[in-house]
Every structure is written in structure tokens, then in C-alpha cells.
Coordinates of N, CA and C in Angstrom, one line a residue:
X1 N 11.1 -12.1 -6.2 CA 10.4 -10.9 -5.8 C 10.7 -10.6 -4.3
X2 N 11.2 -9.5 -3.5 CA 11.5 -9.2 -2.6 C 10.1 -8.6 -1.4
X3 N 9.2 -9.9 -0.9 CA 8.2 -9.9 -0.5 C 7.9 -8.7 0.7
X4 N 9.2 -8.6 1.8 CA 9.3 -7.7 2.5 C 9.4 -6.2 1.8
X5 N 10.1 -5.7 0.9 CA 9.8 -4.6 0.5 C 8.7 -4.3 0.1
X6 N 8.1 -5.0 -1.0 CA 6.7 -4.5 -1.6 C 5.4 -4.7 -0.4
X7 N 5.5 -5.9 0.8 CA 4.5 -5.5 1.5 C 4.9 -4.5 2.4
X8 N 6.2 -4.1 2.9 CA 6.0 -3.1 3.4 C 5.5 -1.5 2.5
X9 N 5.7 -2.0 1.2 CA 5.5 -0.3 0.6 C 3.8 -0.1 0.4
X10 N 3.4 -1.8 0.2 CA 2.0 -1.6 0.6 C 1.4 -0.9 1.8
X11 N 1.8 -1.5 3.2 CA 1.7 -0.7 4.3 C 2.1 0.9 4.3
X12 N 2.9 1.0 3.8 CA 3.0 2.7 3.5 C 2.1 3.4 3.3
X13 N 2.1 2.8 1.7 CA 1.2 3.3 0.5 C -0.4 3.6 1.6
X14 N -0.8 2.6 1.9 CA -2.0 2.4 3.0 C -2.0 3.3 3.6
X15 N -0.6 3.5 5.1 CA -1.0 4.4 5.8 C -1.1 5.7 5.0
X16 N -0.6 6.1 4.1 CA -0.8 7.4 3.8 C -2.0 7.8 3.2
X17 N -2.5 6.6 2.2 CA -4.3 6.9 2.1 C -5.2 7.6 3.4
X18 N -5.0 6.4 4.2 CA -5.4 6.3 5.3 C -5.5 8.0 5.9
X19 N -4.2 8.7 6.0 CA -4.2 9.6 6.8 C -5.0 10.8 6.2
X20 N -4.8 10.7 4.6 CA -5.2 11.7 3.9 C -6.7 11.1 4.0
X21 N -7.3 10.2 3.7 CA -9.0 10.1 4.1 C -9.4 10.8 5.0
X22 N -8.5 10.3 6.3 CA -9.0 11.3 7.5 C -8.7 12.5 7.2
X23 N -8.2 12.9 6.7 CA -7.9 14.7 6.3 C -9.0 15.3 5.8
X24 N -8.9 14.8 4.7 CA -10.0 15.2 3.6 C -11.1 15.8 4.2
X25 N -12.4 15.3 4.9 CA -13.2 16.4 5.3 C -13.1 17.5 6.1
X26 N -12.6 17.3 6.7 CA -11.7 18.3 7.7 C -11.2 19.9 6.1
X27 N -10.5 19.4 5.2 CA -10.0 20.5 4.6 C -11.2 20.9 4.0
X28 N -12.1 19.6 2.8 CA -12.7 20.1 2.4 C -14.6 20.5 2.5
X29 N -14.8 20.5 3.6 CA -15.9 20.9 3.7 C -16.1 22.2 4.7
X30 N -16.8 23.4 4.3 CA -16.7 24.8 4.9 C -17.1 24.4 6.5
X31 N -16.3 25.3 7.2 CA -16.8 25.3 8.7 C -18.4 26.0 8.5
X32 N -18.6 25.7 9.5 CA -20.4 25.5 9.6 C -20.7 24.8 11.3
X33 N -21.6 25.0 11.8 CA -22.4 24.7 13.3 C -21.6 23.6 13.5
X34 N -20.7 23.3 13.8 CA -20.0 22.2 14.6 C -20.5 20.9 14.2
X35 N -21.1 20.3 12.4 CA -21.6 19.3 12.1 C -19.6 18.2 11.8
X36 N -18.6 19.1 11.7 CA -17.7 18.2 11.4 C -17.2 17.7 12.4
X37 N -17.1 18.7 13.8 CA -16.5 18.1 15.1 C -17.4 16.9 15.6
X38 N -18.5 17.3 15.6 CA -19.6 16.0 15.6 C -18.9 14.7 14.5
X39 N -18.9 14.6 13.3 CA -18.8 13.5 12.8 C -17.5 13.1 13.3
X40 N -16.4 13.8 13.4 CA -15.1 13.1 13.5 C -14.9 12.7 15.2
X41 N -16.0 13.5 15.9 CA -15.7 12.6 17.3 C -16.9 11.5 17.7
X42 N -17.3 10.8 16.3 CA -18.2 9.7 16.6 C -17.8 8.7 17.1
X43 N -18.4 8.2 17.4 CA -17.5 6.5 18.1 C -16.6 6.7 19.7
X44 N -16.5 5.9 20.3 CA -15.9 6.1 21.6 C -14.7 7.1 21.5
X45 N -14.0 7.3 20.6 CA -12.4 7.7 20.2 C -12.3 8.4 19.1
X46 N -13.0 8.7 18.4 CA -13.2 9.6 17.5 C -12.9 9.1 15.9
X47 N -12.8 9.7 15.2 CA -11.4 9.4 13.9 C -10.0 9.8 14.0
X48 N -10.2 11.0 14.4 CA -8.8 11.9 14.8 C -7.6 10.8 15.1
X49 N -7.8 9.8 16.3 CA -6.8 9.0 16.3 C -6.4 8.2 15.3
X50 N -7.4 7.6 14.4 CA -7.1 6.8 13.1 C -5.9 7.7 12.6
X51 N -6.4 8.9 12.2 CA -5.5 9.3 11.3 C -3.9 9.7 11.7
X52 N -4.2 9.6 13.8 CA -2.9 9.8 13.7 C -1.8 8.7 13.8
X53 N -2.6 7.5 14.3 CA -1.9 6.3 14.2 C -1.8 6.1 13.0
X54 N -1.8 6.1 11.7 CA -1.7 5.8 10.6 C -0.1 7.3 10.5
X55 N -0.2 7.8 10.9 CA 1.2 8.7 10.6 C 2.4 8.1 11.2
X56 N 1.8 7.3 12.4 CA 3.0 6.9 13.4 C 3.0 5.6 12.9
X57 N 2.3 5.2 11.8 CA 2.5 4.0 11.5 C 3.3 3.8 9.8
X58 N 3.6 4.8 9.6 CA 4.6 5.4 8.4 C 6.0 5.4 9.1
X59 N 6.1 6.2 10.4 CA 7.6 6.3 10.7 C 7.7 4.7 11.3
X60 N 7.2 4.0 11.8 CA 7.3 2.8 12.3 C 7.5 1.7 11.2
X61 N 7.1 1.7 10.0 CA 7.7 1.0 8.8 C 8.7 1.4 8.4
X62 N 8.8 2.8 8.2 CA 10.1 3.3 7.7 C 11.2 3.1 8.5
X63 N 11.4 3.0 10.0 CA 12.6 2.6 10.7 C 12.8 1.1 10.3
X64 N 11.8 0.0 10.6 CA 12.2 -0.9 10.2 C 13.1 -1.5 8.5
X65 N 12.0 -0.8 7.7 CA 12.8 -0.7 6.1 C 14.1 -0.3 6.8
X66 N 14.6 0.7 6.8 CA 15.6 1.4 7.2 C 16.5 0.5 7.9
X67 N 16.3 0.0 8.6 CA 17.1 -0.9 9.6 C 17.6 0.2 11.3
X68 N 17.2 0.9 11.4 CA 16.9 2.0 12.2 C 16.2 1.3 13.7
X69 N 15.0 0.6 13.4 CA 15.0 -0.1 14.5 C 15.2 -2.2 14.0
X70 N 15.2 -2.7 14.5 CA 15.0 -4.3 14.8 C 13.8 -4.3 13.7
X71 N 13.9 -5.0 12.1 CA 12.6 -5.1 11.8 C 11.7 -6.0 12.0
X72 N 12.4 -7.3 12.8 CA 11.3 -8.1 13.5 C 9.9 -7.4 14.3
X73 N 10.7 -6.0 15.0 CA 9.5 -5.2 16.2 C 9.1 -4.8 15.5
X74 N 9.8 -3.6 14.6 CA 8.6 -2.5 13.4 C 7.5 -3.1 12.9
X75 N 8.1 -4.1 12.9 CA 6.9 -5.3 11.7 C 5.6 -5.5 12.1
X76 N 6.5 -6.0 13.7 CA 5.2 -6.7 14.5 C 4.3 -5.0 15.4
X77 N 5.3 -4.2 15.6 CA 4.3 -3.0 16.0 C 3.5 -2.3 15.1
X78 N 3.7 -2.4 13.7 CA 3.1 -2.0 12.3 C 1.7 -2.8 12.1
X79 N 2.1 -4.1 12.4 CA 0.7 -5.1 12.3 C -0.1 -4.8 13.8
X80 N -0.1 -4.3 14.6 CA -0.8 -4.4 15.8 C -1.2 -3.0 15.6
X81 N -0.1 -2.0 14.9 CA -0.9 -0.8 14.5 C -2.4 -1.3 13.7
X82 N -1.7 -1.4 12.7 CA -2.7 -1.5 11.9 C -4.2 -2.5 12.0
X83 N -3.8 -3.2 12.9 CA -5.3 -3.9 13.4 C -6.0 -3.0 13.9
X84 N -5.3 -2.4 14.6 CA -5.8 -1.5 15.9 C -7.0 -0.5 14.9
X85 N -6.0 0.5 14.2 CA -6.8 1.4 12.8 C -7.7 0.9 12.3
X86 N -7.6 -0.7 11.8 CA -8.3 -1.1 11.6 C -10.0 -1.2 12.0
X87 N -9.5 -1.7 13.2 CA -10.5 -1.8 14.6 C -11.3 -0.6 14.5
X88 N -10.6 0.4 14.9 CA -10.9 1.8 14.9 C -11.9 2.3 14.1
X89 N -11.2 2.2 12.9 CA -12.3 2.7 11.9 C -13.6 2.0 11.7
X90 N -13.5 0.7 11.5 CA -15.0 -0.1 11.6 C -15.9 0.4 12.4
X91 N -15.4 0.5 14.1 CA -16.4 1.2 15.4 C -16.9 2.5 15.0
X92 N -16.0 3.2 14.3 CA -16.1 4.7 14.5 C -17.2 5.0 13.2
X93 N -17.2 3.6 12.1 CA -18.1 4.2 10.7 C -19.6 3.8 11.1
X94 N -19.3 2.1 12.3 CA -20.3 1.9 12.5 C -21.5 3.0 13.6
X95 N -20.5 4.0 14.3 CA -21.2 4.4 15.1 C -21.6 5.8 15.0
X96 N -21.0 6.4 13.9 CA -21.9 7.8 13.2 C -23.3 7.7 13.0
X97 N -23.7 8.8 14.2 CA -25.1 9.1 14.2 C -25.6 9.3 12.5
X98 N -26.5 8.5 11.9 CA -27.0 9.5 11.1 C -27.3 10.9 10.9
X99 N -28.0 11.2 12.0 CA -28.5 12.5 12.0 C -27.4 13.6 11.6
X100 N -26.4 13.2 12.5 CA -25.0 14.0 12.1 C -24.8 13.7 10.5
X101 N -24.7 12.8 10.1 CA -23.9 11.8 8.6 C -24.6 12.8 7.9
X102 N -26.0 12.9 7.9 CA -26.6 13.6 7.0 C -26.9 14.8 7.1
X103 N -26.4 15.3 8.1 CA -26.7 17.1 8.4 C -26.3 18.1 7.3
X104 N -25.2 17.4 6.7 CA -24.5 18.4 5.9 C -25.1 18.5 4.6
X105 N -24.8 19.9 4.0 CA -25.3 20.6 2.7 C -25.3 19.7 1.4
X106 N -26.0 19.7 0.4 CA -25.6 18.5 -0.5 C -24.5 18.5 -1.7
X107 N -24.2 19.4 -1.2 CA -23.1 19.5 -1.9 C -21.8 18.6 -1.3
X108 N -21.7 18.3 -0.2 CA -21.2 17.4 0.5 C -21.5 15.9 0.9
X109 N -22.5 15.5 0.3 CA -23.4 14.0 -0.2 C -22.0 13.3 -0.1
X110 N -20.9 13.5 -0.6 CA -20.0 12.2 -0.7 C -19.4 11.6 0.5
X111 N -19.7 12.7 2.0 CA -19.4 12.4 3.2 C -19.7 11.4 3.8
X112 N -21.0 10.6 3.2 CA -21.8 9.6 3.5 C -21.2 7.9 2.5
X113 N -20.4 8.4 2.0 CA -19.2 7.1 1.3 C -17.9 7.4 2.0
X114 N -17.6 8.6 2.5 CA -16.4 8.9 3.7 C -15.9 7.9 4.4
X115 N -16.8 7.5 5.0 CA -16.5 6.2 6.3 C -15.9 5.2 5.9
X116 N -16.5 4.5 4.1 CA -16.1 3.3 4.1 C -14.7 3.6 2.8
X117 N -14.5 4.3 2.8 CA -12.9 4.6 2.1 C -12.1 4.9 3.3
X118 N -12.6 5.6 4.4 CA -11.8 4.9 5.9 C -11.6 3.8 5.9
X119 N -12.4 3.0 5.9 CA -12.3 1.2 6.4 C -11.5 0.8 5.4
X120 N -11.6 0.9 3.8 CA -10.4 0.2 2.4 C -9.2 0.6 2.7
X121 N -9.1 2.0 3.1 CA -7.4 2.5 3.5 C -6.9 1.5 4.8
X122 N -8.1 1.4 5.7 CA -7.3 0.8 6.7 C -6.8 -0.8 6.7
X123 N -7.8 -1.2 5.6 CA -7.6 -2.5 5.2 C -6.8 -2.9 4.4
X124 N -6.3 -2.1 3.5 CA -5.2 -1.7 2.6 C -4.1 -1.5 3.8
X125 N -3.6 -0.7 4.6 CA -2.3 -0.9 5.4 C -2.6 -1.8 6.0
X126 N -3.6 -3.0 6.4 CA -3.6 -3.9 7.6 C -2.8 -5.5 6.9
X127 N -3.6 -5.2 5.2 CA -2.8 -6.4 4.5 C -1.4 -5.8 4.0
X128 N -0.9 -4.6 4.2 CA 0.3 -4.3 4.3 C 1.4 -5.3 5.5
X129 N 0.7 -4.6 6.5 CA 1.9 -4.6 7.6 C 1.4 -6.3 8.3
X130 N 0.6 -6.8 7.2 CA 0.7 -8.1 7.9 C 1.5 -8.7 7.1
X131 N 2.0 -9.0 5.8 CA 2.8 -9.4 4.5 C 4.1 -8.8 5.4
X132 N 4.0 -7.4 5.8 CA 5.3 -7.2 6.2 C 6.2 -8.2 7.7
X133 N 4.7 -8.3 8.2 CA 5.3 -9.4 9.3 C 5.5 -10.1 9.5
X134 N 4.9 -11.2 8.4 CA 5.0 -12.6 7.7 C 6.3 -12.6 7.4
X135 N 6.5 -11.8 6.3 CA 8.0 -11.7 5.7 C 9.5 -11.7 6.4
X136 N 9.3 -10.6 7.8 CA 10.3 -10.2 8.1 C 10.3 -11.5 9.5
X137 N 9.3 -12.2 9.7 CA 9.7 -13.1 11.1 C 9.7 -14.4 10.7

């Protein structure tokens, strides 16, 4: 079995959850009194970054697959991504005000499991891009 390919396609596969989680309320919940800009800039740094490091952490696997850059670096920049996201997301689930979490209409109840399908995606690319860096060094 070719360990480096499949953990990096895990790391993919991850980041791209990852990005789409962060998307997701953003598309699907109606604008309304500024309850979404509130939840997505909870935490020192918001979510907004998670989701964008997890994009830059797609082209950063793909050069290394690729052989485009050194995949020793991709590897090792992919796994420091992905701690990082990691990191990220934990602070940012842990530090949503309630008051905000629950402002929203209830038809939107599921925003309150939001956070921690943040944390599985980011955990999902973190045991990616560590397999990937085991593998490749």
C-alpha cells in the first residue's frame, strides 16, 4: 500500500471538509442583525482563517504530491498547517459566546453542532498531513 498517497489524500479529503464546514453557515443561514459576523469572529482570530488555511493547505499538498515543490517541505508545511487549524478551531469552538451560539432562529438549531464538525474536519486533515509526513521523511 502506497502510505504517502493515501495519507496525503486523506489530508485533502480533510482539508476540503474543513473548508466547506467553514462555508456552510455563511451560505446557509439568512442574513439577519449581524448574529453570523458575530459567530464567525469568535475567538481571538475568528473562523474565517480556519477555512482559509485549510485552502492553502490543499495547494500545499498538491505541490508536494505533484512533485512541484520538495515533498519533504509540503509535508512538513501541511502538518504545521494543520496543527495550526487544528489549534484554531478548538479556541475558536471553545470561545463562542453562547449568547451568540444561540441567537439564531430555530430553524438553524444545527449551528450549535457546527463547531464540533469544525474540530472532526480539522482532525481528519491533521491525521492526514501527519501520515503524510511520517511517510514522506
Amino acid at each position: 500500500m502506497d502510505v504517502e498517497r493515501l495519507s496525503s489524500t486523506i489530508g485533502l479529503v480533510g482539508s476540503l471538509l474543513l473548508a466547506v464546514a467553514v462555508a456552510v453557515p455563511a451560505v446557509a443561514v439568512e442574513p439577519g442583525s449581524g448574529e453570523m459576523a458575530a459567530y464567525y469572529a469568535s475567538g481571538p482570530v475568528g473562523l474565517s482563517l480556519v477555512g482559509m488555511l485549510a485552502l492553502l493547505e490543499v495547494i500545499v499538498i498538491l505541490s508536494g504530491r505533484q512533485e512541484r515543490t520538495d515533498p519533504a517541505v509540503a509535508a512538513g508545511l501541511a502538518f504545521v498547517l494543520s496543527l495550526s487549524m487544528l489549534a484554531l478551531s478548538v479556541v475558536w469552538s471553545l470561545s463562542i459566546d453562547p449568547n451568540v451560539l444561540f441567537s439564531f432562529p430555530e430553524q438553524y438549531s444545527w449551528l450549535s453542532s457546527h463547531r464540533w464538525a469544525v474540530i472532526g474536519a480539522a482532525a481528519i486533515t491533521f491525521v492526514g498531513a501527519g501520515g503524510y509526513a511520517r511517510s514522506v521523511v
